């Protein structure tokens, strides 16, 4: 997608905030424990390579991504630390991953057999690093029973010249919930899995951000640190107690690029869903749903000069309109997420309005919005 470099609309990424969030998380770990920064989905919209670089300075010792392409992007940017793909990769890509020293997640014995066959006949003679995923209750990917795990380790050992059993992990479904009943159930399952291992691999990891913030004792030696690095509370507003302050990693701003006094009784936007009930100053902002400002934001208030200004009429693909308290000059900043005067809009405020979670709000910011790093 074409990036809007000549338009006043941007995601401003605060690298110092991201550094601080990661640094605090790292300080809470035991000596020698690893923090892999999760930079999937272009670093949750913040820029995967830029986040990876600052994360490494803050103490991250590896990275997690969702898909192989994202791992390759890090390698192409010159990043040398371990990279783990958290999703399932086509076994056909085993050789490519091995040659780039990218670790893959595996959740089935079939996969191991297929990859072993391909690796045995490939020209590349290095080993593929593998993390076995355990399904302890997330129901997404991973081995279902300790017996399956045992068999998988057997296959790995039989092909130890081409595959390295580098890690084992699971993922919690409710680590961000104040009720820890299901978390404890999953943790017990995890221990039942681990009991069949003769030897632990290098990395044992169970913690996402929520687990690292609220469930310290988990028996792993690496955390997969995601949303909290971007300064957002994984629970939204469910658990307000935090061991350290999370600083928001991004803000979204644009400008008033057109404004006019609209007479009483005129309508605004597609469908003419808003009609002025008095003479009103209406400003136009040059971002829309193609930028990740969904149509469902109609009625939400953005900030101009510290004032809350409602989005009136439907959000268009590339523009939306707001009601202003009075005339403002063109070029006046409009804050969609971030601080303006004494007022602030957080990604959680937007998420609440849209009945979703902050993750979806920040990942939805489209690449058309240029990223500015400060
Ligand atoms: C995305 C993801 C994470 C990171 O989760 P956060 O809630 O953002 O910390 C960790 N582990 C796995 C398996 C994931 O898919």
Coordinates of N, CA and C in Angstrom, one line a residue, residues 211-349:
X211 N 0.7 -13.3 31.5 CA 1.2 -14.3 32.5 C 2.5 -13.7 33.2
X212 N 3.3 -12.9 32.4 CA 4.5 -12.3 33.0 C 4.1 -11.3 34.0
X213 N 3.0 -10.6 33.8 CA 2.6 -9.5 34.7 C 1.9 -10.1 36.0
X214 N 1.1 -11.1 35.9 CA 0.3 -11.5 37.0 C 0.4 -12.9 37.5
X215 N 1.3 -13.7 36.9 CA 1.5 -15.1 37.3 C 3.0 -15.4 37.3
X216 N 3.7 -14.9 38.2 CA 5.1 -15.0 38.2 C 5.6 -16.5 38.1
X217 N 5.1 -17.3 38.9 CA 5.7 -18.7 39.0 C 5.1 -19.6 37.9
X218 N 5.9 -19.9 36.9 CA 5.4 -20.7 35.9 C 6.4 -21.8 35.4
X219 N 7.5 -21.8 35.9 CA 8.5 -22.8 35.6 C 9.2 -22.7 34.3
X220 N 8.9 -21.6 33.6 CA 9.6 -21.5 32.3 C 10.9 -20.7 32.5
X221 N 11.7 -20.5 31.4 CA 12.9 -19.7 31.4 C 12.9 -18.7 30.3
X222 N 11.8 -18.4 29.7 CA 11.7 -17.4 28.6 C 10.2 -16.9 28.6
X223 N 10.1 -15.6 28.4 CA 8.7 -15.1 28.2 C 8.6 -14.5 26.8
X224 N 7.3 -14.7 26.3 CA 7.0 -14.1 25.0 C 6.2 -12.9 25.3
X225 N 6.9 -11.8 25.2 CA 6.4 -10.5 25.7 C 5.8 -9.7 24.5
X226 N 4.5 -9.5 24.6 CA 3.9 -8.8 23.4 C 3.3 -7.5 23.8
X227 N 2.0 -7.4 24.0 CA 1.2 -6.2 24.1 C 1.8 -5.2 25.2
X228 N 2.3 -5.8 26.3 CA 2.8 -4.9 27.4 C 4.0 -4.0 26.9
X229 N 4.8 -4.6 26.0 CA 5.9 -3.8 25.5 C 5.4 -2.5 24.8
X230 N 4.2 -2.6 24.2 CA 3.6 -1.5 23.5 C 2.8 -0.6 24.4
X231 N 2.9 -0.9 25.7 CA 2.3 0.0 26.7 C 0.9 -0.2 27.0
X232 N 0.3 -1.4 26.6 CA -1.1 -1.6 26.8 C -1.3 -2.8 27.8
X233 N -2.3 -2.6 28.6 CA -2.7 -3.6 29.6 C -3.4 -4.8 28.9
X234 N -2.8 -6.0 29.0 CA -3.4 -7.1 28.3 C -4.8 -7.4 28.7
X235 N -5.2 -7.0 29.9 CA -6.6 -7.3 30.3 C -7.5 -6.2 30.0
X236 N -7.1 -5.2 29.3 CA -8.0 -4.0 29.1 C -8.1 -3.4 30.4
X237 N -9.3 -3.4 31.0 CA -9.5 -2.7 32.3 C -9.9 -3.8 33.4
X238 N -9.7 -5.1 33.1 CA -10.1 -6.1 34.0 C -9.2 -6.2 35.2
X239 N -7.9 -6.1 35.0 CA -7.0 -6.1 36.1 C -6.2 -4.8 36.0
X240 N -6.4 -4.0 37.1 CA -5.8 -2.6 37.0 C -4.4 -2.6 37.7
X241 N -4.2 -3.6 38.5 CA -2.9 -3.6 39.2 C -1.7 -4.0 38.3
X242 N -0.7 -3.2 38.2 CA 0.4 -3.5 37.4 C 1.7 -3.4 38.2
X243 N 2.7 -4.3 37.9 CA 3.9 -4.2 38.7 C 4.8 -3.1 38.3
X244 N 4.6 -2.5 37.2 CA 5.3 -1.3 36.7 C 4.4 -0.5 35.8
X245 N 4.7 0.8 35.6 CA 3.9 1.6 34.7 C 4.1 1.2 33.3
X246 N 3.0 1.0 32.6 CA 3.1 0.8 31.1 C 2.9 2.1 30.4
X247 N 3.9 2.4 29.5 CA 3.8 3.6 28.8 C 3.4 3.4 27.3
X248 N 2.3 4.1 26.9 CA 1.8 3.8 25.5 C 2.8 4.0 24.5
X249 N 2.9 3.0 23.5 CA 3.9 3.0 22.5 C 3.6 3.9 21.3
X250 N 2.3 4.2 21.1 CA 2.0 5.0 19.9 C 0.9 6.0 20.2
X251 N 0.9 7.0 19.3 CA -0.3 7.9 19.2 C -0.7 8.0 17.8
X252 N -1.9 8.4 17.5 CA -2.4 8.6 16.2 C -2.9 10.0 16.1
X253 N -2.4 10.8 15.2 CA -2.8 12.2 15.0 C -3.0 12.5 13.5
X254 N -3.8 13.5 13.3 CA -3.9 14.1 11.9 C -4.2 15.6 12.1
X255 N -4.9 16.1 11.2 CA -5.1 17.6 11.3 C -6.5 17.9 10.7
X256 N -6.9 19.1 11.0 CA -8.1 19.7 10.3 C -7.6 20.2 9.0
X257 N -8.1 19.6 7.9 CA -7.6 20.1 6.6 C -8.7 20.8 5.9
X258 N -9.8 21.0 6.5 CA -10.9 21.7 5.9 C -11.9 22.0 7.0
X259 N -12.5 23.2 7.1 CA -13.5 23.5 8.0 C -14.4 24.6 7.5
X260 N -15.7 24.5 8.0 CA -16.6 25.5 7.5 C -17.8 25.6 8.6
X261 N -18.5 26.7 8.5 CA -19.6 26.9 9.4 C -20.8 26.3 8.6
X262 N -21.5 25.3 9.2 CA -22.6 24.7 8.5 C -23.9 25.2 9.2
X263 N -24.8 25.6 8.3 CA -26.1 26.2 8.8 C -26.9 25.1 9.5
X264 N -27.8 25.4 10.4 CA -28.7 24.5 11.0 C -29.5 23.8 9.9
X265 N -29.7 22.4 10.1 CA -30.6 21.7 9.2 C -29.9 21.1 8.0
X266 N -28.5 21.2 8.0 CA -27.8 20.5 6.9 C -27.2 19.2 7.3
X267 N -27.1 18.3 6.4 CA -26.6 16.9 6.8 C -25.1 16.7 6.4
X268 N -24.5 15.8 7.1 CA -23.1 15.5 6.9 C -22.9 14.0 6.6
X269 N -22.1 13.8 5.5 CA -21.6 12.4 5.2 C -22.6 11.5 4.5
X270 N -22.0 10.3 4.1 CA -22.8 9.3 3.4 C -24.0 8.9 4.2
X271 N -25.1 8.8 3.5 CA -26.4 8.4 4.2 C -27.1 9.5 4.9
X272 N -26.4 10.7 4.9 CA -27.0 11.9 5.6 C -27.5 11.5 7.0
X273 N -26.6 10.8 7.8 CA -27.1 10.3 9.1 C -27.0 11.3 10.2
X274 N -26.3 12.4 9.9 CA -26.2 13.5 10.9 C -26.7 14.8 10.4
X275 N -27.6 15.4 11.1 CA -28.1 16.7 10.7 C -27.9 17.7 11.8
X276 N -27.3 18.9 11.4 CA -27.0 19.9 12.4 C -28.3 20.4 13.0
X277 N -28.3 20.5 14.3 CA -29.5 21.1 15.0 C -29.3 22.6 15.4
X278 N -28.2 23.1 14.9 CA -27.9 24.5 15.1 C -26.8 24.9 14.1
X279 N -26.4 26.1 14.0 CA -25.2 26.4 13.1 C -24.0 25.8 13.8
X280 N -23.2 25.1 13.1 CA -22.0 24.4 13.7 C -20.8 24.5 12.8
X281 N -19.7 24.5 13.5 CA -18.4 24.4 12.8 C -18.1 23.0 12.6
X282 N -17.9 22.6 11.4 CA -17.6 21.2 11.1 C -16.2 21.1 10.4
X283 N -15.3 20.3 11.0 CA -14.0 20.1 10.4 C -13.9 18.8 9.7
X284 N -13.0 18.7 8.8 CA -12.7 17.5 8.0 C -11.3 17.0 8.3
X285 N -11.2 15.7 8.5 CA -9.9 15.1 8.9 C -9.5 14.1 7.8
X286 N -8.3 14.1 7.3 CA -8.0 13.3 6.1 C -7.6 11.9 6.4
X287 N -8.3 11.2 7.2 CA -8.1 9.8 7.5 C -9.5 9.1 7.6
X288 N -9.5 7.8 7.2 CA -10.8 7.1 7.3 C -10.6 5.6 7.5
X289 N -11.6 4.9 7.1 CA -11.6 3.4 7.4 C -10.4 2.7 6.7
X290 N -10.0 3.3 5.5 CA -8.8 2.7 4.9 C -7.5 2.9 5.7
X291 N -7.6 3.7 6.7 CA -6.4 4.0 7.5 C -6.5 3.2 8.9
X292 N -7.6 2.5 9.0 CA -7.8 1.8 10.3 C -8.7 2.6 11.3
X293 N -9.4 3.6 10.8 CA -10.4 4.3 11.7 C -11.8 3.8 11.2
X294 N -12.3 2.7 11.9 CA -13.5 2.0 11.4 C -14.7 2.9 11.3
X295 N -15.6 2.5 10.5 CA -16.9 3.3 10.4 C -17.6 3.3 11.7
X296 N -17.4 2.2 12.5 CA -18.1 2.2 13.8 C -17.6 3.2 14.8
X297 N -16.6 4.0 14.4 CA -16.1 5.2 15.2 C -17.0 6.4 15.2
X298 N -18.0 6.3 14.3 CA -19.0 7.4 14.2 C -19.6 7.7 15.6
X299 N -19.5 8.9 16.1 CA -20.0 9.3 17.4 C -18.9 9.3 18.5
X300 N -17.8 8.7 18.2 CA -16.6 8.7 19.1 C -16.0 10.1 19.1
X301 N -15.5 10.6 20.3 CA -14.9 11.9 20.3 C -13.4 11.9 20.2
X302 N -12.9 12.6 19.2 CA -11.4 12.8 19.1 C -11.1 14.1 19.8
X303 N -9.8 14.5 19.9 CA -9.4 15.7 20.6 C -8.8 16.7 19.7
X304 N -9.3 17.9 19.9 CA -8.7 19.1 19.2 C -8.4 20.1 20.3
X305 N -7.1 20.4 20.4 CA -6.8 21.5 21.4 C -7.3 21.2 22.8
X306 N -7.3 19.9 23.2 CA -7.8 19.5 24.5 C -9.3 19.3 24.6
X307 N -10.0 19.7 23.5 CA -11.5 19.5 23.5 C -12.0 18.2 22.9
X308 N -13.0 17.6 23.4 CA -13.6 16.4 22.8 C -14.5 16.8 21.7
X309 N -14.2 16.3 20.5 CA -15.0 16.7 19.3 C -15.6 15.4 18.7
X310 N -16.9 15.2 18.7 CA -17.5 14.0 18.1 C -17.3 13.9 16.6
X311 N -17.1 12.6 16.2 CA -17.1 12.3 14.8 C -18.6 12.4 14.4
X312 N -18.9 13.2 13.4 CA -20.3 13.3 13.0 C -20.5 12.8 11.6
X313 N -21.6 12.1 11.3 CA -21.8 11.5 10.0 C -20.9 10.3 10.0
X314 N -21.0 9.5 8.9 CA -20.3 8.3 8.7 C -18.8 8.5 8.4
X315 N -18.0 7.7 8.9 CA -16.6 7.7 8.6 C -16.5 7.3 7.1
X316 N -15.8 8.0 6.3 CA -15.6 7.6 4.9 C -14.3 6.8 4.8
X317 N -14.0 6.4 3.6 CA -12.8 5.6 3.4 C -11.5 6.4 3.7
X318 N -11.5 7.7 3.4 CA -10.3 8.5 3.5 C -10.5 9.8 4.3
X319 N -11.6 10.0 4.8 CA -11.9 11.3 5.6 C -13.0 11.0 6.6
X320 N -13.0 11.8 7.6 CA -14.2 11.9 8.5 C -14.4 13.4 9.0
X321 N -15.6 13.6 9.5 CA -15.9 15.0 9.9 C -16.1 15.0 11.4
X322 N -15.8 16.2 12.0 CA -16.0 16.3 13.4 C -16.7 17.7 13.7
X323 N -17.4 17.7 14.8 CA -18.0 18.9 15.2 C -17.0 19.7 16.1
X324 N -16.7 20.9 15.8 CA -15.8 21.7 16.5 C -16.5 22.7 17.4
X325 N -15.9 23.1 18.6 CA -16.5 24.1 19.4 C -16.5 25.5 18.8
X326 N -15.6 25.7 17.9 CA -15.5 27.0 17.2 C -14.6 26.8 16.0
X327 N -14.4 27.9 15.3 CA -13.5 27.8 14.1 C -12.0 27.5 14.6
X328 N -11.4 26.6 13.9 CA -10.0 26.3 14.1 C -9.3 26.5 12.8
X329 N -8.0 27.0 12.7 CA -7.3 27.1 11.5 C -7.0 25.7 10.9
X330 N -6.9 25.7 9.6 CA -6.4 24.5 8.9 C -5.1 24.1 9.5
X331 N -4.8 22.8 9.6 CA -3.5 22.4 10.1 C -3.6 22.2 11.6
X332 N -4.7 22.5 12.3 CA -4.8 22.2 13.7 C -4.8 20.7 14.0
X333 N -4.0 20.3 15.0 CA -3.8 18.9 15.2 C -5.1 18.2 15.7
X334 N -5.4 17.0 15.2 CA -6.5 16.2 15.7 C -5.9 14.9 16.3
X335 N -6.2 14.7 17.5 CA -5.6 13.5 18.2 C -6.7 12.4 18.3
X336 N -6.4 11.3 17.7 CA -7.3 10.2 17.7 C -7.0 9.2 18.8
X337 N -5.7 8.9 19.0 CA -5.2 8.2 20.1 C -4.0 9.0 20.7
X338 N -4.0 9.4 21.9 CA -2.9 10.1 22.5 C -3.3 11.3 23.4
X339 N -2.4 12.2 23.7 CA -2.6 13.2 24.6 C -2.8 14.5 23.9
X340 N -3.8 15.3 24.3 CA -4.0 16.7 23.8 C -4.4 17.6 24.9
X341 N -3.5 18.5 25.2 CA -3.8 19.4 26.4 C -3.9 18.4 27.6
X342 N -4.9 18.6 28.4 CA -5.1 17.7 29.6 C -5.8 16.5 29.3
X343 N -6.3 16.4 28.1 CA -7.2 15.2 27.8 C -6.3 14.1 27.1
X344 N -6.8 12.9 27.2 CA -6.1 11.8 26.6 C -7.1 10.8 26.1
X345 N -6.8 10.2 25.0 CA -7.6 9.0 24.4 C -6.6 7.8 24.4
X346 N -6.9 6.7 25.0 CA -6.1 5.5 24.9 C -6.6 4.6 23.9
X347 N -5.8 3.6 23.5 CA -6.3 2.5 22.6 C -7.4 1.8 23.3
X348 N -7.4 1.7 24.6 CA -8.5 1.0 25.3 C -9.8 1.8 25.2
X349 N -9.7 3.1 25.2 CA -10.9 3.9 25.0 C -11.6 3.6 23.7

